[in-house]
PDB file of C-alpha atoms in Angstrom:
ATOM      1  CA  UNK J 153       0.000   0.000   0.000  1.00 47.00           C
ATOM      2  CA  UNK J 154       1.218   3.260  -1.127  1.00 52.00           C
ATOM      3  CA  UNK J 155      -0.901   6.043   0.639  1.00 68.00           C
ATOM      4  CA  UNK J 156      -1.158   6.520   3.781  1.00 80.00           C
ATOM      5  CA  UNK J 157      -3.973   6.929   6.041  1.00 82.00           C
ATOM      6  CA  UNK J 158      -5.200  10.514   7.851  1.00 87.00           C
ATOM      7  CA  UNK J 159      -5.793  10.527  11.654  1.00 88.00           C
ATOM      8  CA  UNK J 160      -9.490  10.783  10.849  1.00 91.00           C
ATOM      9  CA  UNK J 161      -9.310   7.839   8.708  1.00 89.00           C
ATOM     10  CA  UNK J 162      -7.639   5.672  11.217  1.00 87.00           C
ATOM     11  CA  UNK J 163     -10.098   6.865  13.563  1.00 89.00           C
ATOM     12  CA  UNK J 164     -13.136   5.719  11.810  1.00 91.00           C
ATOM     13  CA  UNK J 165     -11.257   2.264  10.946  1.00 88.00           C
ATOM     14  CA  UNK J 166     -10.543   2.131  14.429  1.00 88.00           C
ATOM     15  CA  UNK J 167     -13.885   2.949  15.550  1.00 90.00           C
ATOM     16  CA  UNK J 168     -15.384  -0.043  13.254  1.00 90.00           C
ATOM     17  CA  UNK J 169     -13.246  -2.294  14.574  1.00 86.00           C
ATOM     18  CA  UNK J 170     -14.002  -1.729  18.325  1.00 89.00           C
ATOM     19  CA  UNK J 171     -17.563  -1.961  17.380  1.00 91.00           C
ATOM     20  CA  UNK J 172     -17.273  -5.681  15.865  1.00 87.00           C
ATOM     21  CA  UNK J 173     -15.550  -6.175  18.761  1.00 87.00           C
ATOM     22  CA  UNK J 174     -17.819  -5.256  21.276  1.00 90.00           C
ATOM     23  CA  UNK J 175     -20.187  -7.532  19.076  1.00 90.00           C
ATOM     24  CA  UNK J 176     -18.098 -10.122  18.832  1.00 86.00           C
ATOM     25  CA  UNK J 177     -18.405 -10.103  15.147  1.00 82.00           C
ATOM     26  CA  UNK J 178     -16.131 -12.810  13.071  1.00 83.00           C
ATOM     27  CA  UNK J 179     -15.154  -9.714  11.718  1.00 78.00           C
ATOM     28  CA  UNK J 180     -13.454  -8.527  14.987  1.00 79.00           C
ATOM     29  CA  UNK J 181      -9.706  -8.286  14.688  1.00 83.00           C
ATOM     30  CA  UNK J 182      -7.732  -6.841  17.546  1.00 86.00           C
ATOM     31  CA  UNK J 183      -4.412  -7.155  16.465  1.00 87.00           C
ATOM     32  CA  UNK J 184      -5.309  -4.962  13.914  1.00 85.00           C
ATOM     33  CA  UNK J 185      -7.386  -2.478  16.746  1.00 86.00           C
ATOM     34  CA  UNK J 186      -4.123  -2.657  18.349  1.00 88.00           C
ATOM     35  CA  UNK J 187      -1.700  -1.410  15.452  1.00 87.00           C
ATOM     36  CA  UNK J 188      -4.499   0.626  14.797  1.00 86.00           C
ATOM     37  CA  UNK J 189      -4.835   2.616  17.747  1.00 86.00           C
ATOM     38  CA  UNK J 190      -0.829   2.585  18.196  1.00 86.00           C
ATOM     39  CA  UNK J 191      -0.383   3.988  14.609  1.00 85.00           C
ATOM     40  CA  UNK J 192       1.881   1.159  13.602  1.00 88.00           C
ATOM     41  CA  UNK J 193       2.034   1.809   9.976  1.00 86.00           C
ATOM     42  CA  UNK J 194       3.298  -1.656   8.781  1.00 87.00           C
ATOM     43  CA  UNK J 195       0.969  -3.548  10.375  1.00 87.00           C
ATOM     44  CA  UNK J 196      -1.740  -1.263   9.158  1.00 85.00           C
ATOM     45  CA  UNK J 197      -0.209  -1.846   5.337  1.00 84.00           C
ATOM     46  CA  UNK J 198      -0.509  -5.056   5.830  1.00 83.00           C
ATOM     47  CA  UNK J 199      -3.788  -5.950   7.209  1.00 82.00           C
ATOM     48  CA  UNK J 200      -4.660  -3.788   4.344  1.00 79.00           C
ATOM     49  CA  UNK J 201      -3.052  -4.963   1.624  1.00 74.00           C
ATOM     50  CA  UNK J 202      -4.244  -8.244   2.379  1.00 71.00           C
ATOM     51  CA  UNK J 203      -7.843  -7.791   2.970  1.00 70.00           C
ATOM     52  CA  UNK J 204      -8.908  -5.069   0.842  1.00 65.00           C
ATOM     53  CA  UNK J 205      -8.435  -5.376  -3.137  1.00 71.00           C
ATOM     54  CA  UNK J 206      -7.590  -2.502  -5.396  1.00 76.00           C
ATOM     55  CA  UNK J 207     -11.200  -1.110  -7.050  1.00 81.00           C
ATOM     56  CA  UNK J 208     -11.945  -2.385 -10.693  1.00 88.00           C
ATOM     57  CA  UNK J 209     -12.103  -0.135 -12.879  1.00 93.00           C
ATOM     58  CA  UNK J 210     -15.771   0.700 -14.479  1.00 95.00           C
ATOM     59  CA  UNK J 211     -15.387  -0.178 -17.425  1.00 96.00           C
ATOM     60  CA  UNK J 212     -14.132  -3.907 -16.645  1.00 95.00           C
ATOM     61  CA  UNK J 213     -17.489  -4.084 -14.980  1.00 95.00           C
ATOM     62  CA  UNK J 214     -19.410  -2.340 -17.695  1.00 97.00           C
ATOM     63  CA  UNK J 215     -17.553  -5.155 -20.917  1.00 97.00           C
ATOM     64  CA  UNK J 216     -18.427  -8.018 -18.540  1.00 96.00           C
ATOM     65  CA  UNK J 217     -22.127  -7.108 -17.950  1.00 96.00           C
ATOM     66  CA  UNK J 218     -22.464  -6.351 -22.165  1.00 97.00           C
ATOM     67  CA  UNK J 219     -20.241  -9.598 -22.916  1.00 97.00           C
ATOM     68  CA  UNK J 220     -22.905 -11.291 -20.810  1.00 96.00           C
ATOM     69  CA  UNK J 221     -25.922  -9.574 -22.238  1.00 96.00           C
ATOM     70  CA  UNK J 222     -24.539 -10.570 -25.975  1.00 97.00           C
ATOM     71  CA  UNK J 223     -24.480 -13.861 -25.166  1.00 96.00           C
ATOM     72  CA  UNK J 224     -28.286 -14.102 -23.076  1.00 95.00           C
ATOM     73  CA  UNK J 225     -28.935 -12.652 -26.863  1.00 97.00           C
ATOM     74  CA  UNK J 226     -27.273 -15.511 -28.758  1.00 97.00           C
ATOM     75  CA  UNK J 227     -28.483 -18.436 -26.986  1.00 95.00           C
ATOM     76  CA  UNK J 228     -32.267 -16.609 -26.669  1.00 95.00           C
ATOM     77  CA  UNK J 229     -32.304 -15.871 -30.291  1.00 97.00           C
ATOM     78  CA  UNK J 230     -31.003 -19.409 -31.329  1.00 97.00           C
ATOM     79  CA  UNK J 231     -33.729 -20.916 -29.439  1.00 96.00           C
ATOM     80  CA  UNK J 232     -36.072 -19.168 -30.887  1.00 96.00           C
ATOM     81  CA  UNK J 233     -35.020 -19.799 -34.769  1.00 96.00           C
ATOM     82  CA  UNK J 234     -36.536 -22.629 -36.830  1.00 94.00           C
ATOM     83  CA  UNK J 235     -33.733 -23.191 -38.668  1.00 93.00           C
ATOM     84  CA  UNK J 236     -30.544 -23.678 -36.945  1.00 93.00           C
ATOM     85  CA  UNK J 237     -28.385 -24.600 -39.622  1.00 90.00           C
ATOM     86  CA  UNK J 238     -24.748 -23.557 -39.541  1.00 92.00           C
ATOM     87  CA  UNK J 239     -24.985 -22.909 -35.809  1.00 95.00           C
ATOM     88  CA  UNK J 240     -23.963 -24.936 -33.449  1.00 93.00           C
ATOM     89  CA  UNK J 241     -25.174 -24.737 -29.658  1.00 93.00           C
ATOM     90  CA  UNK J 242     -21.337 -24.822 -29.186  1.00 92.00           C
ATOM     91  CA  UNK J 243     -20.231 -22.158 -30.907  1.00 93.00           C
ATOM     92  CA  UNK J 244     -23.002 -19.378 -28.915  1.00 94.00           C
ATOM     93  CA  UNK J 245     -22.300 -20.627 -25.424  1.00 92.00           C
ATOM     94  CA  UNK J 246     -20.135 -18.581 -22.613  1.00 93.00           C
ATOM     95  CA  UNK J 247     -17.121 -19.821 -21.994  1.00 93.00           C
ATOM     96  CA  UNK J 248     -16.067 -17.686 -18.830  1.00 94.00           C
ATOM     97  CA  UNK J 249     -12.687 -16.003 -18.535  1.00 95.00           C
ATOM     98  CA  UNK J 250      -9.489 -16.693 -17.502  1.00 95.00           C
ATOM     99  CA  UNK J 251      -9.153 -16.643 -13.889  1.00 93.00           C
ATOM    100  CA  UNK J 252      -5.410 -16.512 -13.509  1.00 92.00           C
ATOM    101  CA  UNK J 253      -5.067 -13.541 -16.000  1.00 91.00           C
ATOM    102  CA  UNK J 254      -8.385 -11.815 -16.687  1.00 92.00           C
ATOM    103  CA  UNK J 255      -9.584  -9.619 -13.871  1.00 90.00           C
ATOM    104  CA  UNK J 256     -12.805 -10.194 -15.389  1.00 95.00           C
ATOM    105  CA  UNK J 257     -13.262 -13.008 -14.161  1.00 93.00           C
ATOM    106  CA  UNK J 258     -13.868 -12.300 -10.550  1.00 91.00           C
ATOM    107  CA  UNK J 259     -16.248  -9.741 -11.350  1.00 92.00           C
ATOM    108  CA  UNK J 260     -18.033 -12.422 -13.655  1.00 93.00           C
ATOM    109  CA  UNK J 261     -18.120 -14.870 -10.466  1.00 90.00           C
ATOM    110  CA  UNK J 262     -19.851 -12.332  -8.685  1.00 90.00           C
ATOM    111  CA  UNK J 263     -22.778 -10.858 -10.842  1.00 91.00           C
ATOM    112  CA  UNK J 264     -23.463 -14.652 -11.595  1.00 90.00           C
ATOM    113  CA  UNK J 265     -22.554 -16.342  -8.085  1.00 86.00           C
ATOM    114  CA  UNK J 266     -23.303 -13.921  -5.652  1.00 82.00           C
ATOM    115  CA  UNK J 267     -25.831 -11.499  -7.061  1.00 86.00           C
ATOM    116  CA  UNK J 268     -27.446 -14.434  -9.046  1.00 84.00           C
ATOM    117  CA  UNK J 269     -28.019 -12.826 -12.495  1.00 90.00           C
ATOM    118  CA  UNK J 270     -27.753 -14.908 -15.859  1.00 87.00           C
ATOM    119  CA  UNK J 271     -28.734 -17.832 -14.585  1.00 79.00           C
ATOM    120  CA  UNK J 272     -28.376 -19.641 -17.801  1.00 77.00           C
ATOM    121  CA  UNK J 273     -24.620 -19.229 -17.697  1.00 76.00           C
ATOM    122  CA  UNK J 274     -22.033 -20.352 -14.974  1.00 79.00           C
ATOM    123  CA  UNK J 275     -18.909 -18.808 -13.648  1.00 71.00           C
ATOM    124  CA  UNK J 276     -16.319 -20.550 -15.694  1.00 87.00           C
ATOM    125  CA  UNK J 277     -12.775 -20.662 -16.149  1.00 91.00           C
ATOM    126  CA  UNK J 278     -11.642 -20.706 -19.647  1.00 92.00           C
ATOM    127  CA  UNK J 279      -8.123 -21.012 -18.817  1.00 92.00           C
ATOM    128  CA  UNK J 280      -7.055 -18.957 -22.158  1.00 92.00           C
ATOM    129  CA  UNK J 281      -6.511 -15.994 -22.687  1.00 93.00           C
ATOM    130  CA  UNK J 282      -7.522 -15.675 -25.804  1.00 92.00           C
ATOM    131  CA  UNK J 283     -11.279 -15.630 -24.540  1.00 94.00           C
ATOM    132  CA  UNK J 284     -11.378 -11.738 -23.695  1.00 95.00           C
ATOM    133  CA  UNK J 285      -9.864 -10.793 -27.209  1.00 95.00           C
ATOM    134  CA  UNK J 286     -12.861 -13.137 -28.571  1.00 96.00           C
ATOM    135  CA  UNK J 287     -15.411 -11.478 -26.545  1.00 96.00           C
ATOM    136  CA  UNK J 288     -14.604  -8.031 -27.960  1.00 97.00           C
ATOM    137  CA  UNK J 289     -14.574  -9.161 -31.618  1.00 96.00           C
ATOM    138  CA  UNK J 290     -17.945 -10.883 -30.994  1.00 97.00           C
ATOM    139  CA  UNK J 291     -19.087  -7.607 -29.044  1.00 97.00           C
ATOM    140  CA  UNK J 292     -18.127  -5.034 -31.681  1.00 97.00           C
ATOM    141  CA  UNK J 293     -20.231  -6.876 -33.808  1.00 97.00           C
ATOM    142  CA  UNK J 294     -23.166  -7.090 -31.875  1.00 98.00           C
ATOM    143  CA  UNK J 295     -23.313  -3.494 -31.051  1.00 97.00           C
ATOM    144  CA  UNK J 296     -22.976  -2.687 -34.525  1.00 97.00           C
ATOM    145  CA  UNK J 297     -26.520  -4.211 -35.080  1.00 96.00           C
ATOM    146  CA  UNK J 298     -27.448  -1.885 -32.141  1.00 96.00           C
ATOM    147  CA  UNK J 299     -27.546  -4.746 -29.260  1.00 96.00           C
ATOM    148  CA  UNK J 300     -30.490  -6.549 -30.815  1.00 95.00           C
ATOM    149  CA  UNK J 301     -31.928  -9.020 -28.081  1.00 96.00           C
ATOM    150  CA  UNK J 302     -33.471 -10.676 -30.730  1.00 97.00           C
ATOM    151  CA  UNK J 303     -30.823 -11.978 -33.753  1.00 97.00           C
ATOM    152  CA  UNK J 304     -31.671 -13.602 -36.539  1.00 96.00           C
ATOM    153  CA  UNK J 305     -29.670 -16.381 -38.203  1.00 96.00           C
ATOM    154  CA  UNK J 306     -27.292 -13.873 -39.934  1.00 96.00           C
ATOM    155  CA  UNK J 307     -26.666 -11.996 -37.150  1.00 97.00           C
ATOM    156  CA  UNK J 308     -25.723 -14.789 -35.015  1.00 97.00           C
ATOM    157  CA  UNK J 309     -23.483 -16.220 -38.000  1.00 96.00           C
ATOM    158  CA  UNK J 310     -21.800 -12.907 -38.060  1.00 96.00           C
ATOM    159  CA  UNK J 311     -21.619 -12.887 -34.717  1.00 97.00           C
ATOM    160  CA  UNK J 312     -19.590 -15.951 -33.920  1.00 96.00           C
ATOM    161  CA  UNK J 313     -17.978 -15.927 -37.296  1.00 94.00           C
ATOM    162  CA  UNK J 314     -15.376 -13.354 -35.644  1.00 93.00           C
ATOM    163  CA  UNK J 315     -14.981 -15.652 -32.721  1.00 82.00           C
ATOM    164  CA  UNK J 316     -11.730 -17.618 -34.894  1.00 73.00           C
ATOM    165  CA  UNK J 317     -10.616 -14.564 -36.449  1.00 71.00           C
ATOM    166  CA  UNK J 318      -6.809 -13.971 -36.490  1.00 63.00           C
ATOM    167  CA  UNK J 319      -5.993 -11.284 -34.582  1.00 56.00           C
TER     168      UNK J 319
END
């Protein structure tokens, strides 16, 4: 952790933390009440660093929910269409993201785990890298036709006929 924190903000930390104390909350930490009130900065840093993750940026957030939208669209649309030739159920369904290298994938895992949307699809690990750069081809696409929820057969094709595209 590189900034460090004001009097006042140390304060209110410190004040939380007596409070889950005095509730007994699994929360409660007093090691960390202790460095707190004592102003020992490397302890602080540390408790820190480990507990609390850097914000994602917006717009992480923002590509996951529309990467997740496009493909509620596919499979919804391919349902719907009488004839499915040249379209595989294969080639339309989510295939997650790469947990080790893709912070989207904890975002993913928690709009579909913990908040319980898209309940057709389910947090996945692609392990490749190559899924994000996929996404985004498919994506510009799809917003090109304005975000249709409902595709016809040559919008799907065109779709995830970018999905093998050489980058």
């Amino acid at each position: 952790m590189t900034e460090k924190l004001t009097r006042v903000e140390r304060l209110i930390l410190r004040n939380q933390y007596a409070i889950l104390e005095a509730l007994e909350s699994e929360y409660s930490n007093k090691e960390f009440l202790l460095a707190l009130d004592n102003g020992y900065t490397k302890e602080i840093e540390e408790f820190l660093d480990s507990s609390v993750s850097e914000e994602l940026p917006i717009s992480v957030c923002t590509e996951v929910w529309s990467i997740l939208d496009m493909f509620r669209a596919l499979n919804n649309s391919y349902d719907r269409l009488e004839d499915k030739t040249d379209i595989s159920v294969k080639e339309i369904q989510f295939e997650g993201f790469d947990a080790n290298n893709d912070s989207h994938y904890g975002y993913m895992n928690y709009v579909l785990s913990d908040r319980g949307r898209y309940d057709e699809s389910m947090p996945m690990n692609s392990h490749c890298q190559a899924t994000l750069p996929m996404y985004r081809r498919m994506l510009s696409v799809w917003e090109s036709f304005d975000k249709p929820v409902n595709l016809n057969s040559e919008q799907i094709k065109s779709i995830i006929g970018v999905k093998f595209v050489a980058v």
